[in-house]
Coordinates of N, CA and C in Angstrom, one line a residue:
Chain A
X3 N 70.3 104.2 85.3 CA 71.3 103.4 86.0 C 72.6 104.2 86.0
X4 N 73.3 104.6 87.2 CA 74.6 104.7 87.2 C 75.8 103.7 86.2
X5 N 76.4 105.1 85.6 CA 77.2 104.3 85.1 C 78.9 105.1 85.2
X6 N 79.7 104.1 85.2 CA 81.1 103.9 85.5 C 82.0 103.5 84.3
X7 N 82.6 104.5 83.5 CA 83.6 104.3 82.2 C 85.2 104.2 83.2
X8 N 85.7 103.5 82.6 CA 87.2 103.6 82.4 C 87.7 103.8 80.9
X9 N 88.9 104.7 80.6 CA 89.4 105.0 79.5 C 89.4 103.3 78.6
X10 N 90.6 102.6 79.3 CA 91.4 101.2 78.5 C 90.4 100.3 79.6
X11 N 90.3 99.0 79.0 CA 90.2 97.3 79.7 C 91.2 97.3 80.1
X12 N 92.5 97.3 78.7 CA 93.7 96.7 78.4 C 94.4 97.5 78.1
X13 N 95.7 97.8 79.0 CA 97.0 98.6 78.6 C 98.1 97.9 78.8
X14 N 99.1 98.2 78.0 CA 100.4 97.1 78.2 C 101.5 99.0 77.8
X15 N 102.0 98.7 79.3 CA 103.3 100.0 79.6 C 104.4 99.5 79.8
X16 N 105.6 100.6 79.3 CA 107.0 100.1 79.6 C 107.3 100.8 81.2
X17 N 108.3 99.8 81.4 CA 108.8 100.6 82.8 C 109.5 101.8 82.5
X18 N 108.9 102.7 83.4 CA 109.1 104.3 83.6 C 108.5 105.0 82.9
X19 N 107.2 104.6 82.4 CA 106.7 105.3 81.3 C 106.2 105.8 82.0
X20 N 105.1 106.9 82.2 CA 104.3 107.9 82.6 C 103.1 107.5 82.4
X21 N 102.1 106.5 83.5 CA 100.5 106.3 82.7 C 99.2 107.2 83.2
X22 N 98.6 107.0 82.8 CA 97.0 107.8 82.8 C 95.4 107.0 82.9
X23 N 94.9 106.7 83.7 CA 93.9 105.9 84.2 C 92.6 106.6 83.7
X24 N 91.8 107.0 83.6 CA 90.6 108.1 83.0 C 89.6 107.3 83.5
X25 N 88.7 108.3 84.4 CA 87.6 107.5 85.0 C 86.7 108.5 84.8
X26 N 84.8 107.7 84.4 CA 84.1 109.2 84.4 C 82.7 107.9 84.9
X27 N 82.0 109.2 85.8 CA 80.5 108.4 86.1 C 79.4 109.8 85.9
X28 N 78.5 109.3 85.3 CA 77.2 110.1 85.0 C 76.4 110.3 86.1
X29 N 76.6 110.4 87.3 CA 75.6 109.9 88.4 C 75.4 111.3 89.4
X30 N 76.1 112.0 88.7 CA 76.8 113.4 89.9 C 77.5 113.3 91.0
X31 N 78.1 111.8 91.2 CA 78.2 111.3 92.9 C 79.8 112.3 93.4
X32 N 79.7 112.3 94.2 CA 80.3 113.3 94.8 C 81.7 112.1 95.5
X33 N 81.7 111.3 95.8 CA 82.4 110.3 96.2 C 83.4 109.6 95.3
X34 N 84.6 110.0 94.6 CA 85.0 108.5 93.8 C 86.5 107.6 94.5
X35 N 86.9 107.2 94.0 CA 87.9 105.9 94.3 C 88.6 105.2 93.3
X36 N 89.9 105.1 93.3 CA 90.4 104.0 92.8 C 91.2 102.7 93.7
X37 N 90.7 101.7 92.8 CA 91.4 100.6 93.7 C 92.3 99.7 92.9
X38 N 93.5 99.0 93.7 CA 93.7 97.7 92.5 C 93.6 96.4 93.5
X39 N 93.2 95.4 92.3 CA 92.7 94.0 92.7 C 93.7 93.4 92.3
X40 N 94.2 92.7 93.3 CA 95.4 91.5 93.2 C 94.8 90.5 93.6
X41 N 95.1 89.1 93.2 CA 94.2 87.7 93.5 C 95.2 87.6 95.1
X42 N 94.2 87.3 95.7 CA 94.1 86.8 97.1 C 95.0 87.8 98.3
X43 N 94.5 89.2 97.4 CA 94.7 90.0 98.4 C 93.5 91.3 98.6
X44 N 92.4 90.8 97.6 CA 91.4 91.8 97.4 C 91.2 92.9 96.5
X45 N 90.5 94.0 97.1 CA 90.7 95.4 96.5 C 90.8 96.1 97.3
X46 N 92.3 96.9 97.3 CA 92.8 98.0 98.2 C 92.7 99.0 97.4
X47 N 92.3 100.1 98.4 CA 92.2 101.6 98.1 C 93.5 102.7 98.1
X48 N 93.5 102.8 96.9 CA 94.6 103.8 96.7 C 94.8 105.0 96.7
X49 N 93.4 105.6 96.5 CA 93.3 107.3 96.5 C 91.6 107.5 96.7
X50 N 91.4 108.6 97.1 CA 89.8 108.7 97.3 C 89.6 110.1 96.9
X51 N 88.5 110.7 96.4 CA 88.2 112.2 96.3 C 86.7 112.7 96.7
X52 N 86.5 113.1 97.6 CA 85.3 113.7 98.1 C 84.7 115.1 97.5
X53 N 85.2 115.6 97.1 CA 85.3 116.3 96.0 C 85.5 116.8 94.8
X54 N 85.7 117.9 93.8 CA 86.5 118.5 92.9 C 87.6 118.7 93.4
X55 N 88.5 118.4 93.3 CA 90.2 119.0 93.6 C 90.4 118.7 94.9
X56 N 89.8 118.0 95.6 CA 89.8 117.3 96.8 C 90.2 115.7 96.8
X57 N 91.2 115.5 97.6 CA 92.1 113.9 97.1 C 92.4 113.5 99.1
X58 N 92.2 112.1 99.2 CA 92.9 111.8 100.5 C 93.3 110.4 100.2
X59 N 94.9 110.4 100.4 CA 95.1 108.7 100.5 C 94.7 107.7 101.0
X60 N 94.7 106.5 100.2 CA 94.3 105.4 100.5 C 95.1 104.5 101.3
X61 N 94.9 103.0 101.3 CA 96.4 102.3 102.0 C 97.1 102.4 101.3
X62 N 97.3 102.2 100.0 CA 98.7 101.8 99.3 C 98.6 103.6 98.3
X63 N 98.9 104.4 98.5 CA 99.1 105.5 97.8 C 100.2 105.4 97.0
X64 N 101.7 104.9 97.7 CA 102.8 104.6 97.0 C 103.3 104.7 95.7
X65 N 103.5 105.5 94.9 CA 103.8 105.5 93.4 C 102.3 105.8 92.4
X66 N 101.4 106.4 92.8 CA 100.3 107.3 92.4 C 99.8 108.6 92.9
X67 N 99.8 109.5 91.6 CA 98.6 110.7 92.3 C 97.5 110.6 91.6
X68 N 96.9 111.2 92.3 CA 95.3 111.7 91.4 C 95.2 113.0 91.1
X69 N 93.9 113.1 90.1 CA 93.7 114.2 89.8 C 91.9 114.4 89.7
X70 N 91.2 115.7 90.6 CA 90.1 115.8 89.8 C 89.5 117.1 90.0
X71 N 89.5 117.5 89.1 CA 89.8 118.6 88.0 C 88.3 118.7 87.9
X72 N 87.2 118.2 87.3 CA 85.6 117.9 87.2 C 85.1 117.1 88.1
X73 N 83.8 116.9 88.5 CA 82.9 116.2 89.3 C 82.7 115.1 88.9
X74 N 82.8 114.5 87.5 CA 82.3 113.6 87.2 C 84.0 112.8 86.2
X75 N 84.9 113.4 87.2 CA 86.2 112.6 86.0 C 87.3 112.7 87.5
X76 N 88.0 111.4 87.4 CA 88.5 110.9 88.2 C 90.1 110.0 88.0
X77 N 91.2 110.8 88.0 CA 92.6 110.0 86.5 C 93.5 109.6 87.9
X78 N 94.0 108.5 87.6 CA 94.7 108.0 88.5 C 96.5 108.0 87.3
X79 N 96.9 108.4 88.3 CA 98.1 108.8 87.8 C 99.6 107.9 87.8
X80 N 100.1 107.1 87.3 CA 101.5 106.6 87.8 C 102.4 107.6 87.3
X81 N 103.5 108.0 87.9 CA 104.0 108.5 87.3 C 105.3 108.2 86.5
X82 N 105.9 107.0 87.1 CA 107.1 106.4 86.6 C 106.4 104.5 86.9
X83 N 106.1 104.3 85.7 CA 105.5 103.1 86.4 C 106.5 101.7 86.1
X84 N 105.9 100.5 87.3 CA 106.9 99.5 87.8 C 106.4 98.3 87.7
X85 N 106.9 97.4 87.4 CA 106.2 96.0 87.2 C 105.8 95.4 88.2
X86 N 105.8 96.2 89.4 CA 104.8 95.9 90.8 C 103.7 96.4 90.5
X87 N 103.2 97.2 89.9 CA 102.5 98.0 89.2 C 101.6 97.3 88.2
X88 N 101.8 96.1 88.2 CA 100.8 95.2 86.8 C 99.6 94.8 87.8
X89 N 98.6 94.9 87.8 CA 97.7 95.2 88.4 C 96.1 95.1 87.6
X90 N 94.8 94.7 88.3 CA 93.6 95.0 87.7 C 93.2 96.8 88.4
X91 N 92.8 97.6 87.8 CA 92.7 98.7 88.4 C 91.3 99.1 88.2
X92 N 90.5 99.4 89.0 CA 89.2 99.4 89.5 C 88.8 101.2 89.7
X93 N 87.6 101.7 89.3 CA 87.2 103.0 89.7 C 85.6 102.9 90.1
X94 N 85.5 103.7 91.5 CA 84.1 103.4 91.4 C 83.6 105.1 92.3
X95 N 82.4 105.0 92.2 CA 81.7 106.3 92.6 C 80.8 105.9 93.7
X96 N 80.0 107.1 94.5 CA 79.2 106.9 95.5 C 78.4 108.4 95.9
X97 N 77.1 108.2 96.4 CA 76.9 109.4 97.1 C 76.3 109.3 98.1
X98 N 76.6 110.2 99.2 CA 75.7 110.3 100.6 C 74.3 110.3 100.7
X99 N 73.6 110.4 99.4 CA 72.7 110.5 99.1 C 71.4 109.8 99.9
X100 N 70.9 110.2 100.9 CA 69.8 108.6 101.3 C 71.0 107.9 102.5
X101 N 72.1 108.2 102.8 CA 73.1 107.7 103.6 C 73.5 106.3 103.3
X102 N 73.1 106.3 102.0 CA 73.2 104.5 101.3 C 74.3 104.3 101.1
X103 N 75.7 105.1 100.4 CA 77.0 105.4 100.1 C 77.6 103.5 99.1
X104 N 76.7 103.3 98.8 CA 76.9 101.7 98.2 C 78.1 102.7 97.0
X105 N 79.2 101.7 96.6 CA 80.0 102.2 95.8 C 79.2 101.6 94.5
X106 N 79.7 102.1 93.0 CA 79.7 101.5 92.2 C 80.8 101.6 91.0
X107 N 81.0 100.5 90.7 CA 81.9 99.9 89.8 C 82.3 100.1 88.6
X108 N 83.2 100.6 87.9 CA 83.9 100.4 86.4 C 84.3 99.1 86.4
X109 N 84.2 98.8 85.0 CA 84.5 97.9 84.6 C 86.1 97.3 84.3
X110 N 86.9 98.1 84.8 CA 88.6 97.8 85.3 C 89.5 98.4 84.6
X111 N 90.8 98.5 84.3 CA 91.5 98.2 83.4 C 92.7 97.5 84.0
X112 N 92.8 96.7 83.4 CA 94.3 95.9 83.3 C 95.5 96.1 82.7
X113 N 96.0 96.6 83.8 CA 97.3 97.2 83.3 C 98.5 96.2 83.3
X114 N 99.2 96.0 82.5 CA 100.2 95.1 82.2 C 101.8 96.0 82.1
X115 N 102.7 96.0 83.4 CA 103.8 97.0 83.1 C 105.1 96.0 82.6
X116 N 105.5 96.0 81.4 CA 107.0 94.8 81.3 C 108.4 95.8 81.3
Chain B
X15 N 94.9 98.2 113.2 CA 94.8 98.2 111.8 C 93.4 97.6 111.2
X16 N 92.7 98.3 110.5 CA 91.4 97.4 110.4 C 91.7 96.1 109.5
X17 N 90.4 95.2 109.6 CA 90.8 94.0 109.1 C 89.3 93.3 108.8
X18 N 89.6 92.9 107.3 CA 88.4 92.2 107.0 C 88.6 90.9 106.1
X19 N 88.5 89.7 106.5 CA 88.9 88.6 106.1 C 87.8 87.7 105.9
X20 N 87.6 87.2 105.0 CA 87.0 86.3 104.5 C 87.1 84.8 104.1
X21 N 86.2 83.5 104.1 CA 86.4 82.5 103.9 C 85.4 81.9 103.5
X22 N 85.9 80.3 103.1 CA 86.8 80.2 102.2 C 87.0 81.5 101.3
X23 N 88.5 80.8 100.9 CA 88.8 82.2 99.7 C 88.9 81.2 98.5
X24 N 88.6 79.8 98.6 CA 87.5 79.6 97.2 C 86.7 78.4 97.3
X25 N 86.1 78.1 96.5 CA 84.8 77.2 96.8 C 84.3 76.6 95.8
X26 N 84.5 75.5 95.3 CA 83.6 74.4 94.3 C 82.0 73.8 94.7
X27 N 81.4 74.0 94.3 CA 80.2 73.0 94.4 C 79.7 72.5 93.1
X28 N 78.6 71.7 93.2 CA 78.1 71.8 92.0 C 76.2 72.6 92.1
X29 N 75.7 72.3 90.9 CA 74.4 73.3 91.1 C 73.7 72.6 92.0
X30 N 72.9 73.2 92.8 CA 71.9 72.7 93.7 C 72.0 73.0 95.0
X31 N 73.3 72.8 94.9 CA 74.3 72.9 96.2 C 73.8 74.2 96.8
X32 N 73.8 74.3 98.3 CA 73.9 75.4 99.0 C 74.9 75.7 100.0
X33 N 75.5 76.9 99.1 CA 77.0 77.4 99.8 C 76.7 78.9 101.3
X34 N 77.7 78.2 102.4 CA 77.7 79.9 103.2 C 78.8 80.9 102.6
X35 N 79.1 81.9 102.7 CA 80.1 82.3 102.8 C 80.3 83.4 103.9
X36 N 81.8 83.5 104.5 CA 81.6 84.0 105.8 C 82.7 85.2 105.6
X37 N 82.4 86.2 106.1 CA 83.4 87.5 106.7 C 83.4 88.2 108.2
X38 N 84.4 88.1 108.4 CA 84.5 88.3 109.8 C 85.2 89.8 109.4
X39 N 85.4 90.8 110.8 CA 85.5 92.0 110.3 C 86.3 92.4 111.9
X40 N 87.6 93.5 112.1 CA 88.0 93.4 113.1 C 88.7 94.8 112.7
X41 N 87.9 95.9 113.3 CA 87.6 97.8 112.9 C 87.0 98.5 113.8
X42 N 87.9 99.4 114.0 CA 86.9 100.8 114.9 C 86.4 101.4 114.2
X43 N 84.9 101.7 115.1 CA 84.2 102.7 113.9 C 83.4 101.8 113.1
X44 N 82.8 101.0 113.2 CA 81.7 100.1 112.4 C 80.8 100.5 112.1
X45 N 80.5 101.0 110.6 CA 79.3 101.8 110.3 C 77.9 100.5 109.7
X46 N 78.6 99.8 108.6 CA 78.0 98.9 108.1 C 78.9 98.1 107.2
X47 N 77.8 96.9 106.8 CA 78.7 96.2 106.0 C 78.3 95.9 104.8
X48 N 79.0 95.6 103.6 CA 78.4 95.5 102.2 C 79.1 94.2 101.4
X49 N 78.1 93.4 100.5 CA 78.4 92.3 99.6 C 78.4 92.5 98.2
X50 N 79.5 92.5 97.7 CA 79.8 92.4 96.1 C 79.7 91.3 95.1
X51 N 78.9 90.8 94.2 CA 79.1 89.9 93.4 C 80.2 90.9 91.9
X52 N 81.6 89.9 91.5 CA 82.0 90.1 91.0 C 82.1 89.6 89.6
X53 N 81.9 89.3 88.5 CA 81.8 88.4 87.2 C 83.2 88.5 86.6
X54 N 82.9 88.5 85.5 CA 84.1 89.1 84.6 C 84.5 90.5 84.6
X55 N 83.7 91.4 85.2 CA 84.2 92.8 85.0 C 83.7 93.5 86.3
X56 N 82.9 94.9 86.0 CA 82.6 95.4 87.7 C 82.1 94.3 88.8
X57 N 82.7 95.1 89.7 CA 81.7 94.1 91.3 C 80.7 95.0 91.2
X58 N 79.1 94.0 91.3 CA 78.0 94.8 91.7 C 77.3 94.4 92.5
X59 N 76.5 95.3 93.4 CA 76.1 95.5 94.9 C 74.9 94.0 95.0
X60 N 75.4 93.8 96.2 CA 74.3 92.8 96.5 C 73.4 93.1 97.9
X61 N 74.4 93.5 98.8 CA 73.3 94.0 99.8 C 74.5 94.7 101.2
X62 N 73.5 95.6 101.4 CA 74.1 96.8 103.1 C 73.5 96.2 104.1
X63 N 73.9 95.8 105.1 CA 73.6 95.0 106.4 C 74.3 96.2 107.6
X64 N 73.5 96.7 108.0 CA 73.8 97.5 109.6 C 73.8 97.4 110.9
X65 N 72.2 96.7 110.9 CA 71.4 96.4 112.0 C 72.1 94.5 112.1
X66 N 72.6 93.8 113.2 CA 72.3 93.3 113.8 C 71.1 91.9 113.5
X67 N 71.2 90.9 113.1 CA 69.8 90.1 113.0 C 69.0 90.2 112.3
X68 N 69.3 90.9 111.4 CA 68.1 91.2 110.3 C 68.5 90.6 109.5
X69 N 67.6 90.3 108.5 CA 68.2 89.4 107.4 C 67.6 89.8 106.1
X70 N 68.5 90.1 105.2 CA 68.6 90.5 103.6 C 68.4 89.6 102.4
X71 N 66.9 89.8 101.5 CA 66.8 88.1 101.0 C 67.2 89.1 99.8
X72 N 67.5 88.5 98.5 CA 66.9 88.4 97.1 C 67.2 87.4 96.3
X73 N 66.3 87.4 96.2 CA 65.7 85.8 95.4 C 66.4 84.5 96.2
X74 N 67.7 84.0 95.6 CA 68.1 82.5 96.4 C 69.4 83.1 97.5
X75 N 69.8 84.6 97.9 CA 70.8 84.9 98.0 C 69.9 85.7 99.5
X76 N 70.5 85.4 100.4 CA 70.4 86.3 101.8 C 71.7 86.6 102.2
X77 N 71.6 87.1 103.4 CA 72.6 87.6 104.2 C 72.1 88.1 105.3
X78 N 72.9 88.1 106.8 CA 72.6 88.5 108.1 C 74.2 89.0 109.2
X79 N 73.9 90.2 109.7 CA 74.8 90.3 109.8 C 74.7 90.2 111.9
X80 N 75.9 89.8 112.5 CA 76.2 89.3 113.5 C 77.0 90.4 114.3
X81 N 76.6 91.8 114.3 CA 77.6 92.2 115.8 C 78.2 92.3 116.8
X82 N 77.7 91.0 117.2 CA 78.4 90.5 118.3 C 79.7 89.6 118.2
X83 N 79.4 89.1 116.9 CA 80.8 88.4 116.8 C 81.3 88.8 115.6
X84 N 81.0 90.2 115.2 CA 82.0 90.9 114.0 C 81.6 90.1 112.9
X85 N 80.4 89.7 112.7 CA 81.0 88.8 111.2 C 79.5 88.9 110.4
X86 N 79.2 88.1 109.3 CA 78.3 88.0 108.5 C 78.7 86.9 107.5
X87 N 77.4 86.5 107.4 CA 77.1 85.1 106.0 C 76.7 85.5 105.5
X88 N 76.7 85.3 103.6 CA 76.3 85.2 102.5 C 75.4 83.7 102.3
X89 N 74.3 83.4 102.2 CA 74.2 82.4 101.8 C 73.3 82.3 100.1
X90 N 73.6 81.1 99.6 CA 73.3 81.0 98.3 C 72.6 79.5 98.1
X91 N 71.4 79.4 98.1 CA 70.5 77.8 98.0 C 70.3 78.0 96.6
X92 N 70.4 76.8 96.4 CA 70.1 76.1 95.1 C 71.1 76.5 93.7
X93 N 72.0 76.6 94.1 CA 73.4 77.4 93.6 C 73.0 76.8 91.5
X94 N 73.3 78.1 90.8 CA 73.7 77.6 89.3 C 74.7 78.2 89.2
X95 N 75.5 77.4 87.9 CA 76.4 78.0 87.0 C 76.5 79.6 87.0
X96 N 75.6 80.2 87.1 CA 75.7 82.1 86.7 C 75.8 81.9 88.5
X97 N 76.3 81.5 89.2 CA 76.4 82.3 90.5 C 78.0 82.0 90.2
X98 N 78.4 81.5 89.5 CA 80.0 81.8 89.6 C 80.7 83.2 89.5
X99 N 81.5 83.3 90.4 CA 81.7 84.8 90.7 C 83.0 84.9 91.8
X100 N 83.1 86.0 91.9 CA 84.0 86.6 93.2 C 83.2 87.0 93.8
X101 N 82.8 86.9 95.2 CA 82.4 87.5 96.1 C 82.9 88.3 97.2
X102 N 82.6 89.2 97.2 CA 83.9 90.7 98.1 C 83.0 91.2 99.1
X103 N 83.2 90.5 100.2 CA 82.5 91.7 101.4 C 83.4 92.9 101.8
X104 N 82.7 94.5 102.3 CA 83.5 95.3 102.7 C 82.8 96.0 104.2
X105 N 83.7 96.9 104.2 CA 83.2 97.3 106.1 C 83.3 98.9 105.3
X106 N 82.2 99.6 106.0 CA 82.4 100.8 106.2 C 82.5 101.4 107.7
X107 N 83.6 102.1 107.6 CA 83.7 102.9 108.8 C 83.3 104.1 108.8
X108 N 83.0 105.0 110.2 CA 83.1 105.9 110.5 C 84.5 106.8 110.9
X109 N 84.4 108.0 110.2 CA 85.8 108.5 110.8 C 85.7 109.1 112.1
X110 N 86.9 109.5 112.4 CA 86.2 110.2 113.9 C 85.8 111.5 113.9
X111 N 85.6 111.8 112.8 CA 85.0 113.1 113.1 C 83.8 112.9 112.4
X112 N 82.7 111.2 112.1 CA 81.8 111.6 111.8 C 81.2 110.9 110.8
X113 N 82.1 111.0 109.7 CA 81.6 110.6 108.1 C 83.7 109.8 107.3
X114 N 83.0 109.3 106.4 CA 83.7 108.4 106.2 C 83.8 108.4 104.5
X115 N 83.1 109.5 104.0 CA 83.3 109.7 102.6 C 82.8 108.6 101.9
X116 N 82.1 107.6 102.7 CA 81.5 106.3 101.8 C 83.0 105.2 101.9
X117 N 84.2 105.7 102.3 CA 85.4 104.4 102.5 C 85.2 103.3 102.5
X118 N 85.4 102.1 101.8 CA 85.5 100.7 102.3 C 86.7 100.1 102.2
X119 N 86.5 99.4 103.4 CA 87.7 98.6 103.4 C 87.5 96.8 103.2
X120 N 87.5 96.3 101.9 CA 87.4 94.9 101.3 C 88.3 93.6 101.9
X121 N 87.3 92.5 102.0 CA 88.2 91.5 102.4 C 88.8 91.0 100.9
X122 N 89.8 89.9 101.0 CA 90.3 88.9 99.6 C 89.3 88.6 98.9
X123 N 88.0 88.6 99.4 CA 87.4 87.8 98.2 C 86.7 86.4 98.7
X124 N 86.1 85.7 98.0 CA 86.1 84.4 97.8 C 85.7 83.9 96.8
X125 N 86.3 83.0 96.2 CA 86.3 82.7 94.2 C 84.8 81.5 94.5
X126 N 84.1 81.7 94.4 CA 82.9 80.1 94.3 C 82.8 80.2 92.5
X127 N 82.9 78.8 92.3 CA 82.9 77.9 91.0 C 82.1 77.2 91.4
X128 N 80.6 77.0 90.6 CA 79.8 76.1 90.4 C 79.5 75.3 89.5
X129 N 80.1 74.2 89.6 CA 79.9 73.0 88.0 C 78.3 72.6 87.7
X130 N 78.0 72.4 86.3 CA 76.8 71.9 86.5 C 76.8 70.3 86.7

C-alpha cells in the first residue's frame, strides 16, 4: 500500500514565525503536492513537484515555497506565517505509472497560526 | 478559469436512503475525472471516469460520467452511518503541451451525514 506521512496532525504557530510542513511517501512516485482545505472552498493547490528540485505553482502559491531536495520528501515552507494561514494542509503523491496518476493522500496537518 | 463545482455542498439522510451527488466541471483540456471519499483524515480514491457512459460500480457506490454536459454523479444506495464523509470530485487536465503532471483541480466538496 502506498503510503503518505506528514511530520505534525497538529501545529499551533505564532505570527511571523517561520514554519516547516515535512512530507514523505514510500511509493517512488514521481508526482507530489501540497494542498490546503478550507470548509466550503475545497482543496486548492499550492505547489506541485514533478520532480527532485523541480517545483511549479499552484493557484494560491502566495506566502509559500517548497522544497525537494529527495524523491520521496516533499516540505512546504511558510516563511513568515499569518493567521490567514490557519489552514488543514494536505500532501499527496502520484505516478504516471499505467497513466492512472490517481493522487494519494496524507493524513493532514492542522495548522493553527494565532 | 477552470471550474469545478459541486452539489449539494451538504446532505442529511438517514440509512437506507439513496443519495446522488453531482459535479459539474467547466475546463480546457479535460483529461478525466476523479472521486474522493474523505473521513476524518486522508481523502481516499473512489473512482477515475474518462470515457463518457460508462459506469463505475463498487459495491453500493457507482458513478458515470456525462461529456456532453460536463458533469458526473456519485451515487450511494442503501446509504449507512460509515458513508459519512466529504466527498471531493476533481478534473484533470491536460497541459498544452501534453501532460499535466497528474494536476487536479477539486470542487468544495460535499459534506453527506447519514443518521441511523
Amino acid at each position: 500500500d502506498v503510503k503518505v506521512t506528514q511530520s505534525s496532525r497538529y501545529l499551533v504557530k505564532r505570527t511571523g514565525e517561520k514554519v516547516f510542513l515535512e512530507c514523505v511517501q514510500d511509493m517512488d512516485h514521481e508526482n507530489m503536492f501540497w494542498y490546503r482545505q478550507d470548509p466550503g472552498l475545497g482543496l486548492r493547490l499550492i505547489y506541485f513537484s514533478y520532480d527532485v528540485k523541480m517545483k511549479e505553482k499552484g493557484d494560491i502559491p502566495e506566502g509559500y515555497s517548497v522544497s525537494r531536495e529527495k524523491k520521496e520528501r516533499f516540505s512546504l515552507i511558510l516563511e513568515s506565517a499569518s493567521t490567514n494561514q490557519t489552514s488543514m494542509y494536505l500532501c499527496a503523491s502520484s505516478t504516471p505509472f499505467a497513466g492512472a496518476y490517481e493522487q494519494y493522500f496524507g493524513p493532514g496537518t492542522r495548522l493553527t497560526v494565532t | 478559469e477552470d471550474k469545478v463545482v459541486q452539489s449539494p455542498l451538504s446532505l442529511v439522510v438517514h440509512e437506507g436512503d439513496t443519495v446522488t451527488l453531482n459535479c459539474s466541471y467547466e475546463v480546457t483540456n479535460f483529461r478525466s475525472l476523479l472521486w474522493y471519499k474523505q473521513e476524518k483524515k486522508a481523502p481516499t480514491f473512489l473512482f477515475m471516469l474518462t470515457s463518457s457512459g460508462i459506469e463505475k460500480k463498487s459495491g453500493r457506490l457507482s458513478s458515470i460520467l456525462d461529456k456532453k454536459e460536463l458533469s458526473s454523479i456519485l451515487n450511494i444506495t442503501a446509504t449507512q452511518t460509515g458513508d459519512s464523509a466529504i466527498y471531493l470530485c476533481a478534473v484533470r487536465l491536460n497541459n498544452a503541451g501534453g501532460t499535466s503532471y497528474g494536476k487536479l483541480t477539486f470542487g468544495q466538496g460535499t459534506i453527506l451525514t447519514v443518521h441511523p
